[in-house]
Coordinates of C-alpha atoms in Angstrom, one line a residue:
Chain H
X1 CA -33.6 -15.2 5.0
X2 CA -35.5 -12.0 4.2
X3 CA -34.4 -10.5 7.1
X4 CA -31.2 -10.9 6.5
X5 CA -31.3 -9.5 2.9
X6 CA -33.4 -6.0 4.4
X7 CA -30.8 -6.1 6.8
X8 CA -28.1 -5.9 3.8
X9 CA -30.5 -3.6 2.0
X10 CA -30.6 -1.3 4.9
X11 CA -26.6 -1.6 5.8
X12 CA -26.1 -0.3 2.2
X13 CA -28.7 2.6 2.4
X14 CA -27.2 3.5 5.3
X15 CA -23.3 3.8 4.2
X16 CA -24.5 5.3 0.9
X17 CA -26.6 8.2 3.1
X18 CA -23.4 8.1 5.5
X19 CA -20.5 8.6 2.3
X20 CA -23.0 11.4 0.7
X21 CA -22.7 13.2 3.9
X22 CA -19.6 13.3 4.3
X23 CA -18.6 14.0 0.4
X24 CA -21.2 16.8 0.9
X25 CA -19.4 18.1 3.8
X26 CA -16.1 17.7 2.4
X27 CA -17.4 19.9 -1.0
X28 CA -18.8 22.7 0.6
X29 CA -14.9 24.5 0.4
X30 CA -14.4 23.7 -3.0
X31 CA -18.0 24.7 -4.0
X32 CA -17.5 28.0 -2.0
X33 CA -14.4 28.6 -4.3
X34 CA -16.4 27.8 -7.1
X35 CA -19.0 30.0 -6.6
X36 CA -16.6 32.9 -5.6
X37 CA -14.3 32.8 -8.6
X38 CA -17.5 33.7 -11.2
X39 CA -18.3 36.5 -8.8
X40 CA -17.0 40.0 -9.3
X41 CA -15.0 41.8 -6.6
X42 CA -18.0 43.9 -5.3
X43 CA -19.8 41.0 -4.6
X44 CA -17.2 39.1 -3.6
X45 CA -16.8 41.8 -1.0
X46 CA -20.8 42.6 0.0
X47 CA -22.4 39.2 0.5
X48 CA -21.0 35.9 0.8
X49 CA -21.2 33.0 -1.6
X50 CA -23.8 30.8 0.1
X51 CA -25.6 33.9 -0.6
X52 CA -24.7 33.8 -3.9
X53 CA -25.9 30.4 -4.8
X54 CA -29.6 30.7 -2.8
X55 CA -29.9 34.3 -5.1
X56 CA -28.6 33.8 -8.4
X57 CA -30.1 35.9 -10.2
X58 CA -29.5 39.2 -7.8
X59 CA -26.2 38.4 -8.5
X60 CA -23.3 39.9 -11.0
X61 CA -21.3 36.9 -12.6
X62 CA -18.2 37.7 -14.2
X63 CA -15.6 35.6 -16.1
X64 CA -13.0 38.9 -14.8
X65 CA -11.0 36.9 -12.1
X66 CA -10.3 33.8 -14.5
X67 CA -9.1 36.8 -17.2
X68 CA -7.1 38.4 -14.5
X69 CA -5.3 35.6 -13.5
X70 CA -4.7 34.1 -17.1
X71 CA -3.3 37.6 -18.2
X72 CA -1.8 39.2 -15.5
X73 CA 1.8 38.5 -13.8
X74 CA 3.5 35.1 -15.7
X75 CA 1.2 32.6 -14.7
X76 CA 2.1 30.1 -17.4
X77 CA 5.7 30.5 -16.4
X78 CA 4.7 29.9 -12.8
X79 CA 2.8 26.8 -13.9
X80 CA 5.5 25.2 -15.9
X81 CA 8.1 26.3 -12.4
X82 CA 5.6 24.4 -10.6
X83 CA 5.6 21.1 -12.7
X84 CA 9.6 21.4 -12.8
X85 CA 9.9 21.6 -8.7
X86 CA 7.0 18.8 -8.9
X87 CA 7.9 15.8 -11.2
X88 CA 11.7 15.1 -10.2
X89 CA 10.4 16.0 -6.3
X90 CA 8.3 12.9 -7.1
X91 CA 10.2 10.4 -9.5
X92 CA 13.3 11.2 -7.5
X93 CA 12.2 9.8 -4.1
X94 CA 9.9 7.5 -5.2
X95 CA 13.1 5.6 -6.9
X96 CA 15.5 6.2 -4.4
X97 CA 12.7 4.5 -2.0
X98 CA 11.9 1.5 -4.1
X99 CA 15.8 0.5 -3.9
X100 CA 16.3 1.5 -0.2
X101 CA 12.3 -0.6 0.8
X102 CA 13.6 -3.9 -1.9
X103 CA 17.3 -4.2 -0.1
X104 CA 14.8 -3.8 3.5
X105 CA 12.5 -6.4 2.4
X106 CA 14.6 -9.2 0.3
X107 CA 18.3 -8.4 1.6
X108 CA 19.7 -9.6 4.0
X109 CA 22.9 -7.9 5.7
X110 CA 23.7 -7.0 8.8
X111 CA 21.6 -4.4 10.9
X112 CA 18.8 -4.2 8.7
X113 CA 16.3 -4.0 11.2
X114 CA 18.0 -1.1 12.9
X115 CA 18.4 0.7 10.2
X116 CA 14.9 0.4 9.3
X117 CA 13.5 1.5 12.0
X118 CA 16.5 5.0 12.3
X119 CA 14.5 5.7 9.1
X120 CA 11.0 5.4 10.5
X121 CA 11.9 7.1 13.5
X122 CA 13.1 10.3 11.4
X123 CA 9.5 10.5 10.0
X124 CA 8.8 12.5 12.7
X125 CA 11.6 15.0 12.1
X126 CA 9.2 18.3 11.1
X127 CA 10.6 19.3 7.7
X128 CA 9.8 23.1 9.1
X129 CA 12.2 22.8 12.2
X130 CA 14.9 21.2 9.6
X131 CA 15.1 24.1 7.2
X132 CA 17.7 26.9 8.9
X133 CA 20.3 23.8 9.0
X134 CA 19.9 22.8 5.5
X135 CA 20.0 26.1 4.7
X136 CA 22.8 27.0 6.2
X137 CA 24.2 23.4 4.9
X138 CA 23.9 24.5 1.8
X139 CA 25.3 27.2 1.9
X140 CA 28.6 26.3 3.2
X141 CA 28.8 23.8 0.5
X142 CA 28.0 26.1 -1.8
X143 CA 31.3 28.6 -0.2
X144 CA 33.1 25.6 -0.4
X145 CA 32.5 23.9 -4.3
X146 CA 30.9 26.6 -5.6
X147 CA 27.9 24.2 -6.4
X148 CA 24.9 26.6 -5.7
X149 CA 21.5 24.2 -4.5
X150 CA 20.1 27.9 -3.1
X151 CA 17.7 29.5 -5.2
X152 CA 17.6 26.8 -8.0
X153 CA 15.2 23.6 -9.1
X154 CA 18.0 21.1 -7.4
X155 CA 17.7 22.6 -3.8
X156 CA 14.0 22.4 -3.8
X157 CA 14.2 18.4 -5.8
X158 CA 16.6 17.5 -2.4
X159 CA 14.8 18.9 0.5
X160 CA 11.3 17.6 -1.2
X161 CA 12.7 13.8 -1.8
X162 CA 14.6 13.3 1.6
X163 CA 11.9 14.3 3.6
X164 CA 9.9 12.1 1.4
X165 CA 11.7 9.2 2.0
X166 CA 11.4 7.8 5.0
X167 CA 7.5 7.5 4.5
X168 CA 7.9 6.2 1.1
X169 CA 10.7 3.7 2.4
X170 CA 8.2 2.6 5.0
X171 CA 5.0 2.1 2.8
X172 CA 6.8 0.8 0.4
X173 CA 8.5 -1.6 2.4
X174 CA 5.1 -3.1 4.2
X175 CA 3.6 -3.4 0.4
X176 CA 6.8 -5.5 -0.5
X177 CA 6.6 -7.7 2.3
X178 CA 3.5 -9.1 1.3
X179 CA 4.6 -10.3 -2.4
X180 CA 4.8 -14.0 -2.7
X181 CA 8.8 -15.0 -1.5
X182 CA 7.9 -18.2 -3.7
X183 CA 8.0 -16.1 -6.8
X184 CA 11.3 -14.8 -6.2
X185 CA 12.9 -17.9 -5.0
X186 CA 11.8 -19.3 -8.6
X187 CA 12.6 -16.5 -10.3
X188 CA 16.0 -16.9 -8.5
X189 CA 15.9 -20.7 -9.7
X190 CA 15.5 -19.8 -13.6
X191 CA 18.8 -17.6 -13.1
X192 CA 17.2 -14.1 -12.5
X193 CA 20.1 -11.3 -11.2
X194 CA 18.7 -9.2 -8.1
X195 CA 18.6 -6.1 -10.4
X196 CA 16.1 -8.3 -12.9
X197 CA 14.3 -9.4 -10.2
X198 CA 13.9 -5.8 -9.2
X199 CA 13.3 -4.6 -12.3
X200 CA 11.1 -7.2 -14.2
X201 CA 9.1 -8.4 -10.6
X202 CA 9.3 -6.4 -7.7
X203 CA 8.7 -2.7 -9.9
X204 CA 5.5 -4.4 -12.2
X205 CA 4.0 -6.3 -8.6
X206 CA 4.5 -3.0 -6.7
X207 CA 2.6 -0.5 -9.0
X208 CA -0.3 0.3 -6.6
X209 CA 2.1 1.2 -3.4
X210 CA 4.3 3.1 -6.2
X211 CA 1.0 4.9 -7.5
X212 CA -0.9 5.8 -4.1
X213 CA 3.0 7.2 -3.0
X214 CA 3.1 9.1 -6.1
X215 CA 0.0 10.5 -6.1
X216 CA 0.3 11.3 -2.4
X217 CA 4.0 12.8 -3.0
X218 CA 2.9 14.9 -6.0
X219 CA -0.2 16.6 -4.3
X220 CA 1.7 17.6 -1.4
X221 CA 4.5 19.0 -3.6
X222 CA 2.2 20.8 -6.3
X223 CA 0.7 22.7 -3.2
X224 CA 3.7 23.3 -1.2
X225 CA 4.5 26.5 -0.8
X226 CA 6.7 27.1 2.0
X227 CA 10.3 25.1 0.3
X228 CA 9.3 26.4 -3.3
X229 CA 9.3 29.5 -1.8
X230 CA 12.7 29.5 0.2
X231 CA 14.6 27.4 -2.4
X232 CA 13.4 28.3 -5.8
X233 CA 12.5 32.2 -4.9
X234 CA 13.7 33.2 -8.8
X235 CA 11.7 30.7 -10.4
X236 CA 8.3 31.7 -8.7
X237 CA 5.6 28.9 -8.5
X238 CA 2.3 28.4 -8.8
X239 CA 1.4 28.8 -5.4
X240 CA 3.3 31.9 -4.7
X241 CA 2.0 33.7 -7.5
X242 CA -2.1 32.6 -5.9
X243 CA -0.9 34.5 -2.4
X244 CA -0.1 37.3 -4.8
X245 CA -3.5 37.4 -5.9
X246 CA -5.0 37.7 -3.0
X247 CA -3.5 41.6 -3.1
X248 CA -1.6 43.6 -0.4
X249 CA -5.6 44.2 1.3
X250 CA -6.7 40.8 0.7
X251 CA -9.2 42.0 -1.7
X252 CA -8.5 39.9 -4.3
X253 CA -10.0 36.7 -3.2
X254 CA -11.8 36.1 -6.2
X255 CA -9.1 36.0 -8.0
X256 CA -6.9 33.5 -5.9
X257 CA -10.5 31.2 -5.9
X258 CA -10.3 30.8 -9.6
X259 CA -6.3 30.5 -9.4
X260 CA -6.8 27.7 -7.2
X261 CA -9.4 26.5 -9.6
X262 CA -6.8 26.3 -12.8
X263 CA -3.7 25.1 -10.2
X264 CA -6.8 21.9 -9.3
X265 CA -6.5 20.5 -12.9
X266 CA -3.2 19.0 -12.8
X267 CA -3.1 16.8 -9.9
X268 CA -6.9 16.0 -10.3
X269 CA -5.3 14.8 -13.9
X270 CA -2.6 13.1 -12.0
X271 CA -5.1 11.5 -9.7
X272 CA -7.4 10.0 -12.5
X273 CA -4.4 9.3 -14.2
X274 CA -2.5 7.0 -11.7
X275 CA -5.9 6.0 -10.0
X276 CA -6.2 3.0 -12.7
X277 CA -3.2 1.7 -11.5
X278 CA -4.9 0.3 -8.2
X279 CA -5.2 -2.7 -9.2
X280 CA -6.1 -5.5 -6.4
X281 CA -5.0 -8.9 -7.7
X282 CA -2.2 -8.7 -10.2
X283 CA -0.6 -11.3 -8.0
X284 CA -3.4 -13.4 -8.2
X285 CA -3.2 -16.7 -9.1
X286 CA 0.8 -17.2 -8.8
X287 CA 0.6 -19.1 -5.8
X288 CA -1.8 -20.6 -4.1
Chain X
X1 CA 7.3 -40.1 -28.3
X2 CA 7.3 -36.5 -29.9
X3 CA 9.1 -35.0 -27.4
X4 CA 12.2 -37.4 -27.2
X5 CA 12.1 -37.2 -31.0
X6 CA 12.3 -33.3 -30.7
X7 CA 15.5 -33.4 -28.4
X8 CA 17.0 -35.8 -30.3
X9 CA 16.5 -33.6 -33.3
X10 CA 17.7 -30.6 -31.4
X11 CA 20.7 -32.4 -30.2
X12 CA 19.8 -31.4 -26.8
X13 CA 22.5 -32.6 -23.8
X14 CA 22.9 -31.5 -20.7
X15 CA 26.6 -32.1 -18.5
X16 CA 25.9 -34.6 -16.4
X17 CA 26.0 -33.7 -12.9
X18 CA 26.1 -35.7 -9.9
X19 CA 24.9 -34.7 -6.2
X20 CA 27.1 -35.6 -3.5
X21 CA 25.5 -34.9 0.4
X22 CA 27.9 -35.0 2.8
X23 CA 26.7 -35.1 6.6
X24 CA 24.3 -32.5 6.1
X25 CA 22.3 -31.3 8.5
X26 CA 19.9 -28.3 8.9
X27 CA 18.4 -26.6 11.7
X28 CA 15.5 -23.9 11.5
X29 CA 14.9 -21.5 14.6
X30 CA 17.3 -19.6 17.3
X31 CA 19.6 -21.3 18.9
X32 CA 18.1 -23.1 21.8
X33 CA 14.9 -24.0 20.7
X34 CA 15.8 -24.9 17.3
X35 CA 13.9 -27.6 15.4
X36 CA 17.0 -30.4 13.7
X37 CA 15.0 -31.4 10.4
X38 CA 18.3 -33.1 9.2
X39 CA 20.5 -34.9 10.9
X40 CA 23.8 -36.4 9.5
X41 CA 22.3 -37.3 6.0
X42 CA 25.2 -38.7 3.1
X43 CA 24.2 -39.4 0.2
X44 CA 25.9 -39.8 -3.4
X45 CA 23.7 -39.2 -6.9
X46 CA 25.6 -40.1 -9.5
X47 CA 25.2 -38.4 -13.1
X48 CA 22.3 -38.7 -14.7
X49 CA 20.8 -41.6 -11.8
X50 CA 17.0 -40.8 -10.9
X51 CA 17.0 -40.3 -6.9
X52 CA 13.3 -40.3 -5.2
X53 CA 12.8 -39.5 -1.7
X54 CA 10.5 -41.1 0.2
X55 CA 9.5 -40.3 3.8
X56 CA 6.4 -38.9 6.3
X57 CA 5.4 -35.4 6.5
X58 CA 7.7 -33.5 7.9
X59 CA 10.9 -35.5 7.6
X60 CA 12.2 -33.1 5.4
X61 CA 12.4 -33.7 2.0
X62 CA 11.5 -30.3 0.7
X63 CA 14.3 -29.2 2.8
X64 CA 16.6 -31.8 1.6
X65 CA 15.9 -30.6 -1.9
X66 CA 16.6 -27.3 -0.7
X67 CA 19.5 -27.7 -0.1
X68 CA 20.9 -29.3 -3.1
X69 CA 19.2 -25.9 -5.3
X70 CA 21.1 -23.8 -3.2
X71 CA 17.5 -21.9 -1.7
X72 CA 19.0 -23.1 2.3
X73 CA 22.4 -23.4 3.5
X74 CA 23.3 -26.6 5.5
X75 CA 23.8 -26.4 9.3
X76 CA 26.6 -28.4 8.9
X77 CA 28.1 -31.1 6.5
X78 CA 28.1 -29.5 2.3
X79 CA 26.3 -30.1 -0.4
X80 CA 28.5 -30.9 -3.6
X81 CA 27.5 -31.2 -7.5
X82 CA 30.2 -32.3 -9.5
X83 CA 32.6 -31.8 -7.1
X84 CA 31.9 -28.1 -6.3
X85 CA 30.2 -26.8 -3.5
X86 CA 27.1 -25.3 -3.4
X87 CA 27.3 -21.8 -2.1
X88 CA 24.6 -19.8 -3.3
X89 CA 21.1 -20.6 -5.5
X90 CA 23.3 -22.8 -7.8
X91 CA 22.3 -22.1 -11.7
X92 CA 23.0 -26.4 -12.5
X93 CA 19.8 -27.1 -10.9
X94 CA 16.1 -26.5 -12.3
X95 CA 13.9 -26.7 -9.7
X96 CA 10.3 -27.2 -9.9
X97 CA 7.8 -27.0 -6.7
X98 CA 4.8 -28.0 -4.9
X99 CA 3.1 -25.1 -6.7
X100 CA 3.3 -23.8 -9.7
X101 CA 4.6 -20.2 -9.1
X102 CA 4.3 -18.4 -12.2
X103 CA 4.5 -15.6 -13.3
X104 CA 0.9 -13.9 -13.1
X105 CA 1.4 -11.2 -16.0
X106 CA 3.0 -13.5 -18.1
X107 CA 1.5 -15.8 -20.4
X108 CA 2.0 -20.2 -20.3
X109 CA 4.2 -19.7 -23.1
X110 CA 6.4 -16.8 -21.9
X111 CA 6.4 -18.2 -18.2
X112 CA 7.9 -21.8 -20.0
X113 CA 10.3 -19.4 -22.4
X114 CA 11.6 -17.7 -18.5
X115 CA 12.5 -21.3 -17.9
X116 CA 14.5 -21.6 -20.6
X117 CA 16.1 -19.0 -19.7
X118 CA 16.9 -17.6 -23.5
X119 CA 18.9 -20.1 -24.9
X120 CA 16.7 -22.3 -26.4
X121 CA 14.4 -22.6 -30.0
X122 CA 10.9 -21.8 -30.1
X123 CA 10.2 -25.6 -30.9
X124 CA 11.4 -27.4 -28.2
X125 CA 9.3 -24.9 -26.2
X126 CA 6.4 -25.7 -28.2
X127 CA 7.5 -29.7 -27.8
X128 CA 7.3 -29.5 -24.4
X129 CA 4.3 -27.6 -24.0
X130 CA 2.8 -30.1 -26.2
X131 CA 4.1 -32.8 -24.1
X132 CA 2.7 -31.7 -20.8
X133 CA -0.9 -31.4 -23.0
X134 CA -0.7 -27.4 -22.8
X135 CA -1.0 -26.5 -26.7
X136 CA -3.7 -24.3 -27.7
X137 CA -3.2 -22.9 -24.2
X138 CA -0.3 -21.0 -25.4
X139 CA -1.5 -17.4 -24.7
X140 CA -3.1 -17.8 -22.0
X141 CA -2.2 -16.1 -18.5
X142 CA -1.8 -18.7 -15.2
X143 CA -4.8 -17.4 -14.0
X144 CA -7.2 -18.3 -16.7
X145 CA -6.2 -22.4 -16.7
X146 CA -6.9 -24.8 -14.0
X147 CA -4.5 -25.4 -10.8
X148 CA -3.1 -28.5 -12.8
X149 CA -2.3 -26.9 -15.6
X150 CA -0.5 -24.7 -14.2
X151 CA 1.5 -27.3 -12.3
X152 CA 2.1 -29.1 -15.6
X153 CA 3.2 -25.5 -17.3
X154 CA 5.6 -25.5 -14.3
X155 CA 6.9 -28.6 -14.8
X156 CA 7.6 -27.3 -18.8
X157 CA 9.2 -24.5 -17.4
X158 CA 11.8 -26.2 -15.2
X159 CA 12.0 -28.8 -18.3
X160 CA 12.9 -26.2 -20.3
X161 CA 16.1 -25.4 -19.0
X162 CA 17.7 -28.5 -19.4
X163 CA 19.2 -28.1 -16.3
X164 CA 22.1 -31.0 -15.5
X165 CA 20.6 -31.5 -11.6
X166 CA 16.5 -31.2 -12.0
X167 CA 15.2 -31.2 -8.4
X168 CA 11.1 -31.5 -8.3
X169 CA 9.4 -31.2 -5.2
X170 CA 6.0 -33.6 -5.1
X171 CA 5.8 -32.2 -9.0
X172 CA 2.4 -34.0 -9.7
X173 CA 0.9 -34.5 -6.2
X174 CA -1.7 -31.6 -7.8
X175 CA -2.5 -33.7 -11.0
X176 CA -4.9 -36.2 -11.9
X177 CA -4.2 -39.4 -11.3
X178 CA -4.5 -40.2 -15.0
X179 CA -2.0 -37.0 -15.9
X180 CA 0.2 -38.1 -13.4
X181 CA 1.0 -40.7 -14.9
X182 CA 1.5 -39.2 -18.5
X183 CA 3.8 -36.4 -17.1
X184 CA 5.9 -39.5 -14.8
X185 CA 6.8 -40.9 -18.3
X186 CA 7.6 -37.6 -19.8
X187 CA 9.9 -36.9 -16.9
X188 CA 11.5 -40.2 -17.4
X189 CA 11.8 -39.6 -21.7
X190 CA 13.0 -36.0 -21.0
X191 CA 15.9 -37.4 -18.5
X192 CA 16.6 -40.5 -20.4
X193 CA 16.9 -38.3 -23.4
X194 CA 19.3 -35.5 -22.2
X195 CA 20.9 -37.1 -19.5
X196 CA 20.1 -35.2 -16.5
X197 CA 20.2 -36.4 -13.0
X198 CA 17.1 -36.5 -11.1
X199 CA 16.1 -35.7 -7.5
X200 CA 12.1 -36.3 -6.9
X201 CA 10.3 -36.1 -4.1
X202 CA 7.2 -37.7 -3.3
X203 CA 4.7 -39.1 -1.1
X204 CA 3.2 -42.0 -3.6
X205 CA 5.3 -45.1 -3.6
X206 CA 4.1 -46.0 -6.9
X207 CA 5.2 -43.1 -8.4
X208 CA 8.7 -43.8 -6.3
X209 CA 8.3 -47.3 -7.7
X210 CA 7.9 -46.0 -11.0
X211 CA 10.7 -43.5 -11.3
X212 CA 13.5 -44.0 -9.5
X213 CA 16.8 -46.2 -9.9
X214 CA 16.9 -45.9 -6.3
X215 CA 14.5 -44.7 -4.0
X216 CA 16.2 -42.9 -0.2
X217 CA 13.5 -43.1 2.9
X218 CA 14.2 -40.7 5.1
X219 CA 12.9 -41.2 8.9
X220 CA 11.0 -39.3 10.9
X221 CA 12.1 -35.9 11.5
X222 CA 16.0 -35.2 12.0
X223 CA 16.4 -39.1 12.2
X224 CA 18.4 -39.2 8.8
X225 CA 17.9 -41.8 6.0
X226 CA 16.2 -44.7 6.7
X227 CA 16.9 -47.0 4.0
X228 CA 18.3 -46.7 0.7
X229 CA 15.6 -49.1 -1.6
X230 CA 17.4 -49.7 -5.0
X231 CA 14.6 -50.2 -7.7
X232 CA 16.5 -52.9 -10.4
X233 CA 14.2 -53.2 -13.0
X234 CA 14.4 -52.1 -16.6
X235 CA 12.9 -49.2 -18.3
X236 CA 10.1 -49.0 -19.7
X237 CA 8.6 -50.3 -16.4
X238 CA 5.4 -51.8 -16.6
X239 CA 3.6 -50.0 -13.3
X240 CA 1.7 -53.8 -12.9
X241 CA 4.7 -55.8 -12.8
X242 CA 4.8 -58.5 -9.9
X243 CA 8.8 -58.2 -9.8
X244 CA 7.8 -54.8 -8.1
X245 CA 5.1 -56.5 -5.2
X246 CA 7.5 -57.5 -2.6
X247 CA 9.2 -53.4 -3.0
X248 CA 5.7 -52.1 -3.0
X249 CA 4.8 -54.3 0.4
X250 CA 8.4 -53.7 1.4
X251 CA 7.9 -50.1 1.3
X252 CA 4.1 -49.9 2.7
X253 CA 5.6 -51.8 5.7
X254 CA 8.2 -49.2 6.6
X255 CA 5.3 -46.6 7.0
X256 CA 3.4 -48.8 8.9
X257 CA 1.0 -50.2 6.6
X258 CA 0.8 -54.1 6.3
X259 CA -0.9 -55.6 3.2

């Protein structure tokens, strides 16, 4: 028996050694960028920032790249450009998928299954090799109703939702298949509609496949810079206006480190945020 | 009896709705190697008449009962109530299963008040409540009472909806044997008192005995009904009554056991 229990004790030492590792490993970026956005740009230039952190005191700190950033170009402006491309690119596919993954899961019609799996298959479609046609899609039906989705919030909402989908379909899809079919069915018995069922079961029971999506949807759009930048060009966004910092000799890497720092706060409030929503068990004790 | 007295006072009646089964049968798997769990079964339940099945594991009862709520479609034959068909989950039944299957985020109360499906007053959901021994238990959630508890909240819930066909699959196999035989009598006083027609099914033959104006063995699996068993004895049975011996041996001898 006490060998067993050293032989737990150990097993946990040894994961806990084993995670602080790898956090370790996996901070020494985001410490670097720490470090470098206090420095000035000399320093930021002459040594480098594990230097920085094993001299302290030989150092020059300066609060100078924070000031730059929050005074010069419209940075608030590109914030609040960033949050507009970011939310709907988030709500909007994570709805659309809850519908499409409850008519996969409960619904039966015909050619489910094949149309389930077209939609996994076009996972794999690379949203870069995608863009000339939608591009030049939208274009022509911009010649042809005059409805411009070029250069505007819409265009960027569209191409960030449908290639959003068919993950979000699929993960949300394998979540809903494990719900208990028995709570439906009585549901169903006590004269529930589809849509209420939907709405008042399927939506509450889902919550931590809708948070981990969202979370995971809303990092990837808050950082994107590549769509922002060829569908929203007049609104600039947040990420844009950090590759500005960085200056036409890339000397002005301080200032994109504590950019990066003040774009960080929103989704790590997005993360903590939704984080409380994963929730093991709130289907507990329904059936047994 | 409170809750008679309670649905008496709320004038509570349900349309009387009978079953009719007509060479039903129902297969499960592809075509080939699919399993026949009912064969040819006809069967007439007349309005407010208190149906049990009886049979082995297997036979298909739970399917049977199925069936009539609308949650399968027959193979062949249809399923009837009141002379229309049953085509989809049918809103005349009130179904209430093996297990309890609430609803986790909502309380006993609420998950009885889903049952009732809006219509009716806070008091007869309190009534019944209190009749299936739940008050003071009000607020809580499913998963803070024991398993029979929530069976018996169950049993409130599909209660609750007066419903004119109430189909109850082994409703109190999960009980007590003491409870049991508290909530048999308030199933009888609730169908007594509003008229509904009853379809039960069950492994016990006492409770069979107990219940049913006429109890339907079904055989072993896709063998159809056995025997129809047609319990004549007035209500308020008394569970020790020798007029019910020679059904009970009757019965026990059909699935093999000789007393």
């Amino acid at each position: 028996m006490k060998k067993v229990i050293q032989r737990v004790r150990d097993f946990k030492l040894g994961t806990t050694l084993m995670l602080v590792l790898l956090v370790g490993i996996w901070s020494i970026p985001t410490i670097g960028l720490l470090v470098t956005a206090f420095r000035t740009k000399d320093s930021a230039a002459s040594s480098g920032w594990w230097e920085a952190i094993f001299a302290p005191l030989e150092q020059e700190w300066s609060l100078a790249a924070f000031e730059t950033v929050l005074t010069r170009d419209d940075m608030f402006g590109s914030f609040v450009n960033t949050l507009v491309v970011a939310v709907p690119a988030t709500v909007l596919p994570i709805m659309i998928a809850a519908f499409a993954a409850y008519a996969f899961t409960f619904i039966e019609f015909r050619g489910r299954e094949i149309y389930f799996a077209v939609v996994v298959a076009l996972m794999v479609v690379p949203l870069q090799a995608a863009l000339v046609p939608v591009v030049r899609g939208l274009r022509a039906i911009k010649e042809a109703t005059g409805i411009s989705l070029i250069g505007s919030f819409p265009g960027a909402w569209l191409m960030h939702a449908a290639f959003a989908l068919p993950l979000a379909i699929y993960i949300l899809r394998n979540y809903m298949m494990t719900l208990p079919m028995a709570l439906i069915e009585a549901a169903r018995i006590d004269g529930a509609s589809w849509y209420q069922i939907f709405w008042k079961l399927v939506m509450p029971m889902s919550v931590p496949a809708l948070a981990s999506f969202a979370i995971f949807q809303f990092l990837w759009v808050w950082n994107d810079y590549l769509i922002a930048f060829i569908f929203v060009d007049s609104k600039p966004v947040m990420t844009y206006r950090l590759l500005r910092l960085l200056g036409q000799y890339g000397d002005g890497w301080q200032d994109v480190a504590a950019g990066s720092f003040i774009s960080l706060i929103v989704p790590l409030v997005v993360f903590f945020a939704l984080q409380r929503f994963f929730v093991r068990g709130l289907t507990a004790g329904s059936v047994k | 009896m409170p809750i008679a007295e309670t649905l008496r006072t709320a004038d509570i009646h349900v349309a009387p709705a009978s079953v009719r089964l007509d060479a039903v049968g129902k297969s499960f798997g592809k075509a080939g190697q699919s399993v026949d769990v009912l064969t040819n079964i006809s069967l007439e339940v007349a309005a407010g008449e208190v149906v049990v099945l009886l049979g082995p594991s297997g036979c298909g009862k739970s399917t049977l009962l199925r069936l009539i709520a609308g949650l399968e479609t027959a193979t062949v034959g249809s399923v009837t109530i009141d002379g229309h068909e049953v085509t989809g989950i049918d809103t005349r039944c009130g179904v209430v299963f093996q297990e309890p299957r609430l609803f986790p985020w909502k309380s006993i109360e609420d998950n009885v008040v889903v049952g009732a499906r809006g219509a009716r007053s806070s008091e007869t959901v309190a009534a019944l409540l209190a009749a299936v021994g739940l008050s003071g238990f009000e607020k809580h959630l499913p998963r803070q009472v024991s398993g029979g508890m929530a069976q018996r909240a169950a049993l409130a819930r599909g209660l609750a909806g007066f419903p004119g066909v109430l189909l109850l699959d082994e409703p109190f196999a999960a009980l007590d044997a003491l409870t049991r035989l508290t909530m048999q009598d308030l199933l009888l006083d609730v169908a007594q008192e509003t008229g509904a027609t009853v379809v039960l099914v069950t492994h016990d033959i006492d409770e069979a005995l107990h219940l049913a104006d006429r109890i339907v063995v079904l055989g072993e699996r896709g063998q159809g009904i056995a025997e129809i068993v047609t319990v004549d004895h007035p209500r308020p049975r008394d569970r020790s009554h020798p007029g019910l011996a020679p059904l009970r041996d009757e019965l026990l001898a059909r699935f093999g056991i000789h007393p």
